[in-house]
Amino acid sequence: MSSTQRSEQSEGAAVSYASSSSKSSADWQKYYDLLVKRRDTALNPSNKTKSAAWWNFFEVVLVKDPVTGTAANVLLKCTQCDQQLSSSNTSRIAESHLLKGGCPKIK
């Protein structure tokens, strides 16, 4: 995988580490791997369904806890404006960011 797909960040934008404590570091890592796999599948040129084309505009970011260095959250990063967004409901987040005026670079 390319470095743009497997980004890691030690300082989250507005990331609350306390709120993510209900999931273990291993759970966050699994979720990150799942989203990277989904993104890779959606961007694969042999993918005939052309589903989730919005993945072209987002990277998956694994946020690490600055104190422990373990995975603490997973975010979507807009490649157009660099804004970091929740990954809780990826298609809803992508739609609202890209189509409903959330991204200042896309009008």
PDB file of C-alpha atoms in Angstrom:
ATOM      1  CA  MET A   1       0.000   0.000   0.000  1.00  0.00           C
ATOM      2  CA  SER A   2       1.172   3.488  -0.703  1.00  0.00           C
ATOM      3  CA  SER A   3       2.150   5.942   1.983  1.00  0.00           C
ATOM      4  CA  THR A   4      -0.901   8.083   1.147  1.00  0.00           C
ATOM      5  CA  GLN A   5      -3.206   5.202   1.976  1.00  0.00           C
ATOM      6  CA  ARG A   6      -1.488   4.176   5.186  1.00  0.00           C
ATOM      7  CA  SER A   7      -1.082   7.555   6.837  1.00  0.00           C
ATOM      8  CA  GLU A   8      -0.394   7.691  10.524  1.00  0.00           C
ATOM      9  CA  GLN A   9      -0.736  10.689  12.725  1.00  0.00           C
ATOM     10  CA  SER A  10       0.438  11.190  16.258  1.00  0.00           C
ATOM     11  CA  GLU A  11      -1.486  14.375  16.914  1.00  0.00           C
ATOM     12  CA  GLY A  12      -5.208  14.304  16.145  1.00  0.00           C
ATOM     13  CA  ALA A  13      -6.959  17.455  14.989  1.00  0.00           C
ATOM     14  CA  ALA A  14      -9.910  17.424  17.346  1.00  0.00           C
ATOM     15  CA  VAL A  15      -9.553  13.868  18.517  1.00  0.00           C
ATOM     16  CA  SER A  16     -10.742  12.879  21.935  1.00  0.00           C
ATOM     17  CA  TYR A  17      -8.742   9.928  23.199  1.00  0.00           C
ATOM     18  CA  ALA A  18     -11.019   9.512  26.187  1.00  0.00           C
ATOM     19  CA  SER A  19     -14.072   8.912  23.991  1.00  0.00           C
ATOM     20  CA  SER A  20     -12.265   6.207  22.050  1.00  0.00           C
ATOM     21  CA  SER A  21     -11.314   4.240  25.152  1.00  0.00           C
ATOM     22  CA  SER A  22     -14.267   1.866  24.702  1.00  0.00           C
ATOM     23  CA  LYS A  23     -12.397   0.263  21.768  1.00  0.00           C
ATOM     24  CA  SER A  24      -9.031  -1.374  22.195  1.00  0.00           C
ATOM     25  CA  SER A  25      -6.014  -0.469  20.125  1.00  0.00           C
ATOM     26  CA  ALA A  26      -6.388  -3.775  18.279  1.00  0.00           C
ATOM     27  CA  ASP A  27     -10.020  -2.909  17.433  1.00  0.00           C
ATOM     28  CA  TRP A  28      -8.959   0.438  15.987  1.00  0.00           C
ATOM     29  CA  GLN A  29      -6.205  -1.269  13.972  1.00  0.00           C
ATOM     30  CA  LYS A  30      -8.703  -3.810  12.572  1.00  0.00           C
ATOM     31  CA  TYR A  31     -11.138  -1.034  11.662  1.00  0.00           C
ATOM     32  CA  TYR A  32      -8.348   0.919   9.967  1.00  0.00           C
ATOM     33  CA  ASP A  33      -7.277  -2.156   7.973  1.00  0.00           C
ATOM     34  CA  LEU A  34     -10.897  -2.782   6.953  1.00  0.00           C
ATOM     35  CA  LEU A  35     -11.366   0.784   5.692  1.00  0.00           C
ATOM     36  CA  VAL A  36      -8.060   0.698   3.788  1.00  0.00           C
ATOM     37  CA  LYS A  37      -9.160  -2.550   2.155  1.00  0.00           C
ATOM     38  CA  ARG A  38     -12.550  -1.046   1.224  1.00  0.00           C
ATOM     39  CA  ARG A  39     -10.828   2.011  -0.226  1.00  0.00           C
ATOM     40  CA  ASP A  40      -8.406  -0.121  -2.231  1.00  0.00           C
ATOM     41  CA  THR A  41     -11.284  -2.203  -3.582  1.00  0.00           C
ATOM     42  CA  ALA A  42     -13.306   0.875  -4.558  1.00  0.00           C
ATOM     43  CA  LEU A  43     -10.312   2.465  -6.305  1.00  0.00           C
ATOM     44  CA  ASN A  44      -9.260  -0.716  -8.107  1.00  0.00           C
ATOM     45  CA  PRO A  45      -9.631  -0.146 -11.885  1.00  0.00           C
ATOM     46  CA  SER A  46     -10.962  -3.685 -12.333  1.00  0.00           C
ATOM     47  CA  ASN A  47     -13.844  -2.940  -9.964  1.00  0.00           C
ATOM     48  CA  LYS A  48     -16.815  -3.025 -12.341  1.00  0.00           C
ATOM     49  CA  THR A  49     -19.390  -1.733  -9.863  1.00  0.00           C
ATOM     50  CA  LYS A  50     -17.906   1.755  -9.589  1.00  0.00           C
ATOM     51  CA  SER A  51     -19.360   1.920  -6.117  1.00  0.00           C
ATOM     52  CA  ALA A  52     -18.229   4.472  -3.603  1.00  0.00           C
ATOM     53  CA  ALA A  53     -16.404   6.749  -6.038  1.00  0.00           C
ATOM     54  CA  TRP A  54     -16.117   9.246  -3.189  1.00  0.00           C
ATOM     55  CA  TRP A  55     -13.112   7.243  -1.909  1.00  0.00           C
ATOM     56  CA  ASN A  56     -11.086   9.185  -4.513  1.00  0.00           C
ATOM     57  CA  PHE A  57     -11.423  12.188  -2.222  1.00  0.00           C
ATOM     58  CA  PHE A  58     -10.479  10.563   1.095  1.00  0.00           C
ATOM     59  CA  GLU A  59      -7.569   8.849   2.803  1.00  0.00           C
ATOM     60  CA  VAL A  60      -7.854   6.670   5.873  1.00  0.00           C
ATOM     61  CA  VAL A  61      -5.829   7.957   8.828  1.00  0.00           C
ATOM     62  CA  LEU A  62      -4.872   5.921  11.878  1.00  0.00           C
ATOM     63  CA  VAL A  63      -4.549   8.274  14.833  1.00  0.00           C
ATOM     64  CA  LYS A  64      -2.241   7.179  17.618  1.00  0.00           C
ATOM     65  CA  ASP A  65      -2.449   8.186  21.239  1.00  0.00           C
ATOM     66  CA  PRO A  66       0.492  10.550  21.832  1.00  0.00           C
ATOM     67  CA  VAL A  67       1.130   9.130  25.296  1.00  0.00           C
ATOM     68  CA  THR A  68       1.046   5.387  24.624  1.00  0.00           C
ATOM     69  CA  GLY A  69       1.681   5.335  20.878  1.00  0.00           C
ATOM     70  CA  THR A  70      -1.144   2.859  20.359  1.00  0.00           C
ATOM     71  CA  ALA A  71      -3.992   3.202  17.865  1.00  0.00           C
ATOM     72  CA  ALA A  72      -6.669   5.450  19.342  1.00  0.00           C
ATOM     73  CA  ASN A  73      -8.979   6.429  16.485  1.00  0.00           C
ATOM     74  CA  VAL A  74      -9.566   6.204  12.738  1.00  0.00           C
ATOM     75  CA  LEU A  75     -10.452   9.256  10.668  1.00  0.00           C
ATOM     76  CA  LEU A  76     -11.118  10.115   7.049  1.00  0.00           C
ATOM     77  CA  LYS A  77      -8.934  12.876   5.634  1.00  0.00           C
ATOM     78  CA  CYS A  78     -10.271  14.886   2.697  1.00  0.00           C
ATOM     79  CA  THR A  79      -7.586  15.065  -0.001  1.00  0.00           C
ATOM     80  CA  GLN A  80      -9.004  18.366  -1.241  1.00  0.00           C
ATOM     81  CA  CYS A  81      -9.041  20.440   1.947  1.00  0.00           C
ATOM     82  CA  ASP A  82      -7.105  18.229   4.435  1.00  0.00           C
ATOM     83  CA  GLN A  83      -9.996  18.301   6.898  1.00  0.00           C
ATOM     84  CA  GLN A  84     -10.204  15.229   9.131  1.00  0.00           C
ATOM     85  CA  LEU A  85     -13.633  13.702   9.588  1.00  0.00           C
ATOM     86  CA  SER A  86     -15.202  10.940  11.611  1.00  0.00           C
ATOM     87  CA  SER A  87     -15.120   7.473  10.099  1.00  0.00           C
ATOM     88  CA  SER A  88     -18.198   6.240  11.972  1.00  0.00           C
ATOM     89  CA  ASN A  89     -20.479   6.275   8.914  1.00  0.00           C
ATOM     90  CA  THR A  90     -18.177   6.736   5.944  1.00  0.00           C
ATOM     91  CA  SER A  91     -20.740   7.133   3.162  1.00  0.00           C
ATOM     92  CA  ARG A  92     -22.849   9.643   5.105  1.00  0.00           C
ATOM     93  CA  ILE A  93     -19.792  11.628   6.144  1.00  0.00           C
ATOM     94  CA  ALA A  94     -18.435  11.648   2.580  1.00  0.00           C
ATOM     95  CA  GLU A  95     -21.751  12.717   1.097  1.00  0.00           C
ATOM     96  CA  SER A  96     -22.269  15.554   3.546  1.00  0.00           C
ATOM     97  CA  HIS A  97     -18.691  16.768   3.170  1.00  0.00           C
ATOM     98  CA  LEU A  98     -18.518  16.603  -0.626  1.00  0.00           C
ATOM     99  CA  LEU A  99     -22.077  17.292  -1.749  1.00  0.00           C
ATOM    100  CA  LYS A 100     -23.603  19.435   0.955  1.00  0.00           C
ATOM    101  CA  GLY A 101     -21.017  22.180   1.131  1.00  0.00           C
ATOM    102  CA  GLY A 102     -18.689  20.828   3.805  1.00  0.00           C
ATOM    103  CA  CYS A 103     -15.577  20.975   1.618  1.00  0.00           C
ATOM    104  CA  PRO A 104     -14.535  24.533   0.756  1.00  0.00           C
ATOM    105  CA  LYS A 105     -12.596  23.315  -2.319  1.00  0.00           C
ATOM    106  CA  ILE A 106     -15.598  21.645  -3.951  1.00  0.00           C
ATOM    107  CA  LYS A 107     -18.475  23.872  -4.966  1.00  0.00           C
TER     108      LYS A 107
END
